[in-house]
Amino acid sequence: MSIQDEVVQIYHKIQKKVNHPYLNRYLPKPTVDIDKILTLFLLFKQHGSYKNIEQYVMSVMIAQMGLDTHEKITKNEEFKGLELKQRQLTVLSGDFYSSLYYYILAEQKDIQMIKWISQAIQELNMHKMHFFYAENVVNVDYYFNHLRQIESCLIIKLAEKLDINEWSDIIADFFFLKRLHLERDFLDHREATHTSYIYHIIKGTDIDKQNFKEQIEDQMNQIRKKWSMDILPKKQNLSKHLGYLIDHFTKVSQPFKRNTLIKGRINYADR
């Protein structure tokens, strides 16, 4: 079975694992990032000592889903009827995913991995606190630095625990780039959605959205330049699994079209 086939298989197993008929009636289908599945899969492959890679990948991804789901909870206290039910179920579904990843690892009897992921979640939440509750911050680089960590903290902390540190910067770049694409689309369409990080920065302010978009574009250009001048020329000296991951990252991100990353991910998984 090819790497792509194994990753797609894990993707569908995660979808099945988190499927809940009652939640499906009221909440949208949870998002599963297949690029993160691939990254985790190759990390464990690179390490070489984990037999049930599928279970470990599933546990980390479901932990990420729990964090992402709790992030969708709004602060509005005036919900009634169906909206209130949806809000309550969002809280419960996030708790469900969080407990599910513990259960999967408990089946593997891997207390060390539970500890590692818990530590990574703690650090991730610290970055979110710094991002969402910063006071009197006018430097956009402050937000970009924390956003870069938020997007890949769970995977990078795991890579460090597995002693595969040379992957960290590449992984952080790619998932930060994905987030910047989404945020640029938000600014293009002016969609006031709490799932956008940038929305939390600019809501209720007189920040020049066009200027913010230009700074996002500049950040994206810096990543592209770094990859073309530093990462790609060195690819032949990297491990087989990291080389595969870089090939995938460059293929997915190369077009830089609106929604390319999201659509590509869905088509890849739902073939």
Coordinates of C-alpha atoms in Angstrom, one line a residue:
M1 CA 0.0 0.0 0.0
S2 CA 1.4 3.4 -0.9
I3 CA 1.9 6.3 1.6
Q4 CA -1.0 8.2 0.0
D5 CA -3.3 5.1 0.3
E6 CA -2.4 4.6 4.0
V7 CA -3.0 8.3 4.7
V8 CA -6.4 8.3 3.0
Q9 CA -7.3 5.2 5.0
I10 CA -6.4 6.9 8.3
Y11 CA -8.4 9.9 7.2
H12 CA -11.6 7.8 6.7
K13 CA -11.0 5.9 9.9
I14 CA -10.9 9.2 11.8
Q15 CA -14.1 10.4 10.1
K16 CA -15.7 7.1 11.2
K17 CA -14.3 7.3 14.7
V18 CA -15.7 10.8 15.4
N19 CA -19.0 10.2 13.7
H20 CA -21.9 10.7 16.0
P21 CA -25.5 10.7 14.6
Y22 CA -26.9 13.1 17.2
L23 CA -24.1 15.6 16.7
N24 CA -24.4 15.3 12.9
R25 CA -28.0 16.5 13.2
Y26 CA -27.0 19.9 14.6
L27 CA -23.3 20.5 13.8
P28 CA -21.3 20.7 10.6
K29 CA -19.0 17.8 9.8
P30 CA -15.7 18.3 11.7
T31 CA -12.7 19.2 9.5
V32 CA -9.9 16.7 9.3
D33 CA -6.6 18.1 7.9
I34 CA -5.2 15.4 5.7
D35 CA -1.9 17.3 5.4
K36 CA -1.4 16.9 9.1
I37 CA -2.3 13.2 8.9
L38 CA 0.5 12.8 6.3
T39 CA 2.9 14.8 8.4
L40 CA 2.3 12.7 11.5
F41 CA 2.3 9.5 9.6
L42 CA 5.8 10.3 8.1
L43 CA 7.1 11.4 11.5
F44 CA 6.3 8.1 13.1
K45 CA 7.6 6.3 10.0
Q46 CA 10.9 8.2 10.3
H47 CA 11.2 7.3 14.0
G48 CA 10.7 3.6 13.2
S49 CA 9.9 2.2 16.6
Y50 CA 6.1 2.6 16.6
K51 CA 4.1 -0.4 15.4
N52 CA 0.5 1.0 15.5
I53 CA 1.2 4.2 13.7
E54 CA -2.4 4.5 12.6
Q55 CA -3.6 4.6 16.2
Y56 CA -1.1 7.3 17.2
V57 CA -1.9 9.5 14.2
M58 CA -5.6 9.1 14.9
S59 CA -5.1 10.1 18.6
V60 CA -3.1 13.3 17.8
M61 CA -5.5 14.3 15.1
I62 CA -8.5 13.8 17.3
A63 CA -6.8 15.8 20.0
Q64 CA -6.3 18.6 17.5
M65 CA -10.0 18.4 16.5
G66 CA -11.0 18.8 20.1
L67 CA -9.0 22.0 20.3
D68 CA -10.3 23.3 17.0
T69 CA -13.9 22.6 18.0
H70 CA -13.6 24.4 21.3
E71 CA -12.2 27.4 19.4
K72 CA -15.6 27.7 17.6
I73 CA -17.4 28.6 20.8
T74 CA -18.6 32.2 20.7
K75 CA -18.8 34.6 23.7
N76 CA -22.4 35.6 22.9
E77 CA -24.5 34.8 25.9
E78 CA -27.9 35.6 24.2
F79 CA -28.4 32.5 22.2
K80 CA -31.8 30.9 22.3
G81 CA -33.4 27.8 20.9
L82 CA -31.5 26.0 18.2
E83 CA -28.5 28.4 18.4
L84 CA -28.2 27.7 22.1
K85 CA -28.4 23.9 21.5
Q86 CA -25.7 24.2 18.8
R87 CA -23.4 26.1 21.1
Q88 CA -23.9 23.6 23.9
L89 CA -23.2 20.7 21.6
T90 CA -20.1 22.4 20.2
V91 CA -18.7 22.4 23.8
L92 CA -19.7 18.8 24.3
S93 CA -18.3 17.6 21.0
G94 CA -15.0 19.2 21.8
D95 CA -14.9 17.4 25.1
F96 CA -15.9 14.2 23.3
Y97 CA -12.9 14.5 20.9
S98 CA -10.6 15.3 23.7
S99 CA -11.6 12.3 25.7
L100 CA -11.5 10.1 22.7
Y101 CA -7.8 10.7 22.0
Y102 CA -7.0 9.7 25.6
Y103 CA -9.0 6.5 25.1
I104 CA -7.1 5.6 21.9
L105 CA -3.7 6.1 23.7
A106 CA -4.9 4.2 26.8
E107 CA -5.6 1.2 24.5
Q108 CA -2.0 1.4 23.4
K109 CA -0.9 1.6 27.1
D110 CA 1.3 4.5 26.2
I111 CA 1.4 6.8 29.2
Q112 CA 4.4 8.6 27.8
M113 CA 2.6 9.7 24.7
I114 CA -0.4 10.9 26.7
K115 CA 2.1 13.0 28.7
W116 CA 3.7 14.4 25.6
I117 CA 0.5 15.4 23.9
S118 CA -0.8 17.0 27.1
Q119 CA 2.3 19.1 27.4
A120 CA 1.9 20.1 23.7
I121 CA -1.7 21.1 24.3
Q122 CA -0.7 23.2 27.3
E123 CA 1.9 25.1 25.2
L124 CA -0.6 25.5 22.3
N125 CA -3.1 27.0 24.7
M126 CA -0.5 29.4 26.0
H127 CA 0.1 30.7 22.4
K128 CA -3.6 31.1 22.0
M129 CA -3.8 33.1 25.2
H130 CA -1.0 35.4 24.0
F131 CA -2.8 35.8 20.7
F132 CA -6.3 36.4 21.8
Y133 CA -5.8 38.4 25.0
A134 CA -2.8 40.6 24.0
E135 CA -3.2 44.2 25.2
N136 CA -2.0 47.3 23.4
V137 CA -0.1 45.3 20.7
V138 CA 0.4 47.2 17.4
N139 CA 3.1 45.0 15.9
V140 CA 1.5 42.5 13.5
D141 CA 4.7 40.3 13.8
Y142 CA 3.6 39.6 17.3
Y143 CA 0.4 38.0 16.1
F144 CA 2.1 36.2 13.2
N145 CA 4.7 34.6 15.5
H146 CA 2.0 33.2 17.8
L147 CA -0.2 32.2 14.9
R148 CA 2.7 30.2 13.3
Q149 CA 3.0 28.3 16.6
I150 CA -0.7 27.7 17.0
E151 CA -1.0 26.1 13.5
S152 CA 1.6 23.4 14.1
C153 CA 2.5 23.3 17.8
L154 CA 1.0 19.9 18.4
I155 CA 3.0 18.3 15.6
I156 CA 6.2 20.2 16.3
K157 CA 6.3 19.3 20.0
L158 CA 5.8 15.7 19.0
A159 CA 8.6 15.9 16.5
E160 CA 10.9 17.3 19.2
K161 CA 9.9 14.5 21.6
L162 CA 10.7 11.9 18.9
D163 CA 14.1 13.7 18.4
I164 CA 13.3 14.7 14.8
N165 CA 14.0 18.4 15.3
E166 CA 15.1 19.0 11.7
W167 CA 11.5 18.8 10.6
S168 CA 10.1 21.5 12.8
D169 CA 10.8 24.6 10.8
I170 CA 9.6 23.1 7.6
I171 CA 6.4 21.9 9.2
A172 CA 5.8 25.3 10.9
D173 CA 6.3 27.1 7.6
F174 CA 3.8 25.0 5.6
F175 CA 0.9 25.1 8.1
F176 CA 1.5 28.8 8.7
L177 CA 1.3 29.3 5.0
K178 CA -2.0 27.4 4.9
R179 CA -3.4 29.6 7.6
L180 CA -2.3 32.8 5.8
H181 CA -4.1 31.6 2.7
L182 CA -7.3 31.2 4.7
E183 CA -6.9 34.6 6.4
R184 CA -6.2 36.3 3.1
D185 CA -9.5 34.9 1.8
F186 CA -11.3 36.2 4.9
L187 CA -10.0 39.7 4.2
D188 CA -11.0 39.4 0.5
H189 CA -14.6 38.4 1.3
R190 CA -15.0 40.4 4.5
E191 CA -16.7 37.4 6.2
A192 CA -17.1 38.2 9.9
T193 CA -16.5 34.7 11.2
H194 CA -15.1 33.8 14.5
T195 CA -13.2 30.9 12.9
S196 CA -10.8 33.5 11.4
Y197 CA -7.9 34.5 13.7
I198 CA -7.5 37.8 11.9
Y199 CA -11.2 38.7 12.6
H200 CA -10.3 38.6 16.3
I201 CA -7.7 41.2 15.7
I202 CA -9.5 43.6 13.5
K203 CA -13.1 43.5 14.9
G204 CA -14.2 46.7 16.5
T205 CA -11.1 48.5 15.3
D206 CA -10.2 50.9 12.5
I207 CA -7.3 48.8 11.2
D208 CA -6.7 49.2 7.5
K209 CA -7.8 45.8 6.1
Q210 CA -5.9 46.3 2.9
N211 CA -2.7 47.1 4.7
F212 CA -3.2 44.0 6.8
K213 CA -3.7 41.9 3.6
E214 CA -0.5 43.3 2.2
Q215 CA 1.4 42.3 5.3
I216 CA -0.1 38.8 4.9
E217 CA 1.0 38.7 1.3
D218 CA 4.5 39.8 2.3
Q219 CA 4.7 37.1 5.0
M220 CA 3.7 34.5 2.4
N221 CA 6.3 35.8 0.0
Q222 CA 9.0 35.5 2.7
I223 CA 8.1 31.8 3.2
R224 CA 8.1 31.1 -0.6
K225 CA 11.5 32.8 -0.9
K226 CA 12.9 30.9 2.0
W227 CA 11.8 27.6 0.5
S228 CA 13.1 28.3 -3.0
M229 CA 16.5 29.6 -1.8
D230 CA 17.1 27.4 1.3
I231 CA 14.8 24.4 1.7
L232 CA 14.5 23.0 -1.8
P233 CA 18.2 23.1 -2.8
K234 CA 19.0 21.0 0.3
K235 CA 16.2 18.5 -0.2
Q236 CA 18.5 15.8 -1.7
N237 CA 20.4 15.7 1.6
L238 CA 17.4 15.1 3.7
S239 CA 15.8 11.8 4.8
K240 CA 13.5 9.9 2.4
H241 CA 10.4 10.7 4.5
L242 CA 11.1 14.4 4.9
G243 CA 11.9 14.6 1.2
Y244 CA 8.5 13.0 0.5
L245 CA 6.8 15.5 2.8
I246 CA 8.6 18.5 1.2
D247 CA 7.5 17.3 -2.3
H248 CA 3.9 17.2 -1.0
F249 CA 4.1 20.6 0.6
T250 CA 5.5 22.2 -2.5
K251 CA 2.9 20.6 -4.8
V252 CA 0.0 21.6 -2.6
S253 CA 1.1 25.2 -2.0
Q254 CA 2.6 26.0 -5.4
P255 CA -0.5 27.3 -7.3
F256 CA -1.3 29.9 -4.5
K257 CA -4.9 30.2 -5.8
R258 CA -7.9 31.1 -3.7
N259 CA -9.1 28.0 -1.7
T260 CA -6.6 25.8 -3.5
L261 CA -5.3 24.3 -0.2
I262 CA -8.8 23.4 1.1
K263 CA -10.1 22.0 -2.2
G264 CA -7.0 20.0 -2.8
R265 CA -7.2 18.5 0.6
I266 CA -10.8 17.4 0.2
N267 CA -10.3 15.9 -3.3
Y268 CA -7.2 14.0 -2.1
A269 CA -9.1 12.5 0.8
D270 CA -12.5 11.8 -0.7
R271 CA -11.4 10.2 -3.9

